[in-house]
Amino acid sequence: MAIRTCFSAFLLLLLPLEFIAVMGVTPPPPLPQCRPIVADDRDLIQFALNLEFLEAEFFLYGALGDGLDVLAPSLAQGGPPPVGGRKANLDPVIRRIIEEFAYQEIGHLRAITESVGGVPRPRLNISAEAFAALFNRAMNTTLSPPFNPYANSLNYLLASYVIPYVGLVGYVGTIPNLVGRTNRELVASLLGVESGQDAVIRTLLYLRANEKVMPYGVTVADFTDRISEIRNRLGRCGMKDEGLKVPKQLGAENRTTSNILSADADSLSYSRTQPEILRTVYGTGDESRPGGFLPNGGVGRIAMRFRAT
Ligand SMILES: *[C@@H]1O[C@H](CO)[C@@H](O)[C@H](O)[C@H]1NC(C)=O
Ligand SMILES: *[C@@H]1O[C@H](CO)[C@@H](O)[C@H](O)[C@H]1NC(C)=O
Ligand SMILES: *[C@@H]1O[C@H](CO)[C@@H](O)[C@H](O)[C@H]1NC(C)=O
């Protein structure tokens, strides 16, 4: 009882502290659900396979109509095939870009597997319905017809906006917690390409920022804004994700409303912990409740550890 009262008082204290932090004094310590987890290098790096598998399958199917089981079956290590992947109706330039990204993901999977050992691919739900569910949540409505990522280049790019960015912020969060030099080298190099992919996707979308996504009548910029917002809500650790157009206070040096890259007040990348990433890709806001793109949960020791029994 006394402990609980004490804790409530502590929470009350946190409010003014956060306010002071905004004014430029010491930032508050991270909320308990936002602190880095303790895990060894191997588990931290294998965790990343969840997102690498997701990206690999989504990009491979989107560009080529086939997944890892056709292009690099050994990397799946016998994990179940993904559900609902399809060849997307892409224009030639976007197809070329996505195909390149897809092969890059195969390289990433191979590099991680050779370096720390692989894990079997998780069950992935990359169906149009899985994306439609996320887009409905982001827009807080039931889009009609349901959002279909495979229908055209613009929809596919919007769906792609959802994925590499989560990998990027995950790698930023991972590197400081790695002990081994070769492990840090590996993840720094993965981060480089992941952030490149995110930048390309965001730039391509920015070029069409004011275009209305048909037939919804909502602009590309507004879609990105809402997707970023739902990710922030699901992550439960504050604002770490920004759409393509922002109020100036969120732009670079408070001087831009364009926001081609999502970054903090010093234009440094945001970072996320593994639980934050699970909350987001599960779409449940809860690292112990799988769903969304990973209906049976993530693979590797970290994801298993959070799985409700
Ligand atoms: C994939 O996601 C959709 C939308 O949430 C859902 O209806 C479908 O049952 C899911 N499939 C699997 C195998 O989880
Ligand atoms: C979603 O829409 C409902 C009404 O349709 C509204 O009551 C609710 O506040 C909205 N939620 C958010 C997060 O905007
Ligand atoms: C931009 O505004 C935020 C508050 O909104 C402030 O913390 C930050 O220092 C400002 N940055 C610059 C470069 O003026």
Coordinates of C-alpha atoms in Angstrom, one line a residue, residues 45-229:
I45 CA 21.4 -9.4 -33.8
Q46 CA 19.2 -12.4 -34.3
F47 CA 16.2 -10.3 -33.2
A48 CA 16.8 -8.2 -36.3
L49 CA 16.1 -11.2 -38.5
N50 CA 12.4 -10.7 -37.8
L51 CA 12.4 -7.4 -39.6
E52 CA 14.9 -8.6 -42.3
F53 CA 12.6 -11.6 -43.1
L54 CA 9.6 -9.3 -43.3
E55 CA 11.3 -6.9 -45.6
A56 CA 12.8 -9.7 -47.7
E57 CA 9.5 -11.4 -48.3
F58 CA 7.5 -8.2 -48.9
F59 CA 10.1 -6.8 -51.4
L60 CA 10.7 -10.1 -53.1
Y61 CA 7.0 -10.8 -53.6
G62 CA 6.3 -7.2 -54.6
A63 CA 9.0 -7.1 -57.2
L64 CA 9.2 -10.7 -58.4
G65 CA 6.1 -12.5 -57.2
D66 CA 8.2 -15.1 -55.4
G67 CA 9.7 -15.2 -52.0
L68 CA 12.8 -16.6 -50.2
D69 CA 11.6 -20.2 -50.8
V70 CA 12.3 -19.7 -54.5
L71 CA 15.2 -17.2 -54.3
A72 CA 17.2 -18.3 -51.3
P73 CA 15.4 -21.2 -49.6
S74 CA 18.2 -22.2 -47.2
L75 CA 18.0 -18.8 -45.4
A76 CA 14.5 -19.5 -44.3
Q77 CA 15.8 -22.5 -42.3
G78 CA 12.6 -24.4 -42.6
G79 CA 10.4 -21.6 -41.2
P80 CA 6.8 -21.5 -42.5
P81 CA 6.1 -19.7 -45.8
P82 CA 4.7 -16.2 -45.7
V83 CA 1.0 -15.7 -46.1
G84 CA -0.5 -13.4 -48.7
G85 CA 2.5 -12.1 -50.6
R86 CA 1.8 -11.0 -54.2
K87 CA 3.6 -9.5 -57.2
A88 CA 2.7 -5.8 -57.1
N89 CA 1.5 -3.8 -60.0
L90 CA 4.6 -1.6 -60.1
D91 CA 5.9 0.8 -62.8
P92 CA 9.3 -0.2 -64.2
V93 CA 11.4 2.2 -62.2
I94 CA 9.8 1.4 -58.9
R95 CA 10.0 -2.3 -59.7
R96 CA 13.7 -2.0 -60.3
I97 CA 14.2 -0.2 -57.0
I98 CA 12.2 -2.7 -55.0
E99 CA 13.9 -5.6 -56.7
E100 CA 17.2 -4.2 -55.7
F101 CA 16.0 -3.7 -52.1
A102 CA 14.7 -7.3 -52.1
Y103 CA 18.2 -8.7 -53.1
Q104 CA 19.8 -6.5 -50.5
E105 CA 17.6 -8.1 -47.8
I106 CA 18.8 -11.5 -49.0
G107 CA 22.4 -10.3 -48.4
H108 CA 21.4 -9.0 -45.0
L109 CA 19.9 -12.3 -44.0
R110 CA 23.0 -14.2 -45.2
A111 CA 25.4 -11.8 -43.4
I112 CA 23.5 -12.2 -40.1
T113 CA 23.2 -15.9 -40.5
E114 CA 26.9 -16.4 -41.3
S115 CA 27.9 -14.1 -38.5
V116 CA 25.8 -15.2 -35.5
G117 CA 23.8 -18.1 -36.8
G118 CA 20.3 -18.0 -38.2
V119 CA 16.8 -18.8 -36.9
P120 CA 13.9 -20.2 -38.8
R121 CA 11.8 -17.6 -40.5
P122 CA 8.7 -16.6 -38.5
R123 CA 5.2 -16.9 -39.9
L124 CA 4.7 -13.6 -41.8
N125 CA 1.4 -12.1 -42.8
I126 CA 2.1 -9.8 -45.7
S127 CA -1.4 -10.1 -47.1
A128 CA -3.2 -7.1 -48.5
E129 CA -5.6 -7.6 -45.5
A130 CA -2.8 -7.3 -43.0
F131 CA -1.7 -3.9 -44.5
A132 CA -5.4 -2.8 -44.9
A133 CA -5.9 -3.5 -41.1
L134 CA -2.9 -1.3 -40.2
F135 CA -4.0 1.5 -42.6
N136 CA -7.5 1.4 -41.1
R137 CA -6.1 1.7 -37.7
A138 CA -3.8 4.5 -38.7
M139 CA -6.7 6.4 -40.4
N140 CA -9.2 5.5 -37.6
T141 CA -11.7 4.4 -40.1
T142 CA -12.6 1.6 -42.4
L143 CA -11.2 2.5 -45.8
S144 CA -13.4 1.4 -48.7
P145 CA -12.3 -0.3 -50.8
P146 CA -9.7 -1.8 -48.3
F147 CA -6.2 -0.5 -48.8
N148 CA -4.3 -2.8 -51.2
P149 CA -0.5 -2.4 -51.1
Y150 CA -0.1 -4.5 -54.2
A151 CA -2.5 -2.5 -56.4
N152 CA -0.1 0.2 -57.8
S153 CA 3.3 1.8 -57.2
L154 CA 2.0 4.5 -54.9
N155 CA 0.2 2.1 -52.6
Y156 CA 3.2 -0.1 -52.6
L157 CA 5.5 2.7 -51.6
L158 CA 3.1 3.7 -48.8
A159 CA 3.1 0.2 -47.5
S160 CA 6.9 0.2 -47.8
Y161 CA 7.0 3.3 -45.6
V162 CA 5.8 1.0 -42.9
I163 CA 8.8 -1.4 -42.8
P164 CA 12.4 -0.3 -43.3
Y165 CA 12.0 2.6 -40.9
V166 CA 11.2 0.2 -38.1
G167 CA 14.4 -1.7 -39.0
L168 CA 16.4 1.5 -39.0
V169 CA 15.4 2.7 -35.6
G170 CA 15.9 -0.8 -34.2
Y171 CA 19.5 -0.9 -35.5
V172 CA 20.1 2.6 -34.0
G173 CA 18.8 1.2 -30.7
T174 CA 20.9 -2.0 -31.0
I175 CA 24.4 -0.8 -31.7
P176 CA 25.1 0.9 -28.4
N177 CA 24.3 -2.3 -26.6
L178 CA 26.6 -4.6 -28.6
V179 CA 29.8 -5.6 -27.0
G180 CA 31.8 -7.2 -29.9
R181 CA 33.6 -5.0 -32.4
T182 CA 32.7 -7.2 -35.4
N183 CA 29.1 -7.3 -34.2
R184 CA 29.0 -3.5 -34.1
E185 CA 30.6 -3.4 -37.6
L186 CA 27.9 -5.7 -38.9
V187 CA 25.0 -3.8 -37.5
A188 CA 26.4 -0.4 -38.5
S189 CA 26.6 -1.7 -42.0
L190 CA 23.1 -3.0 -41.9
L191 CA 21.9 0.3 -40.6
G192 CA 23.6 2.1 -43.4
V193 CA 21.7 0.3 -46.1
E194 CA 18.4 0.2 -44.1
S195 CA 18.4 4.0 -43.7
G196 CA 19.2 4.3 -47.4
Q197 CA 16.2 2.3 -48.3
D198 CA 14.0 4.3 -46.0
A199 CA 15.4 7.5 -47.5
V200 CA 14.6 6.4 -51.0
I201 CA 11.1 5.3 -50.1
R202 CA 10.5 8.6 -48.3
T203 CA 11.9 10.7 -51.1
L204 CA 9.8 8.9 -53.7
L205 CA 6.7 9.5 -51.6
Y206 CA 7.7 13.1 -50.9
L207 CA 7.7 13.8 -54.7
R208 CA 4.0 12.9 -54.6
A209 CA 3.3 14.3 -51.1
N210 CA 0.3 16.4 -52.2
E211 CA -1.2 13.8 -54.4
K212 CA -4.4 12.2 -53.2
V213 CA -4.3 8.5 -52.8
M214 CA -7.3 7.2 -54.8
P215 CA -10.0 6.6 -54.1
Y216 CA -9.7 7.8 -50.5
G217 CA -9.1 11.5 -51.2
V218 CA -6.3 11.6 -48.5
T219 CA -2.9 13.0 -49.5
V220 CA 0.3 10.9 -49.4
A221 CA 1.6 13.3 -46.7
D222 CA -1.4 12.7 -44.5
F223 CA -1.1 9.0 -44.9
T224 CA 2.5 9.0 -43.8
D225 CA 1.6 11.3 -40.9
R226 CA -1.1 8.9 -39.7
I227 CA 1.1 5.9 -40.1
S228 CA 3.9 7.5 -38.1
E229 CA 1.4 8.5 -35.4

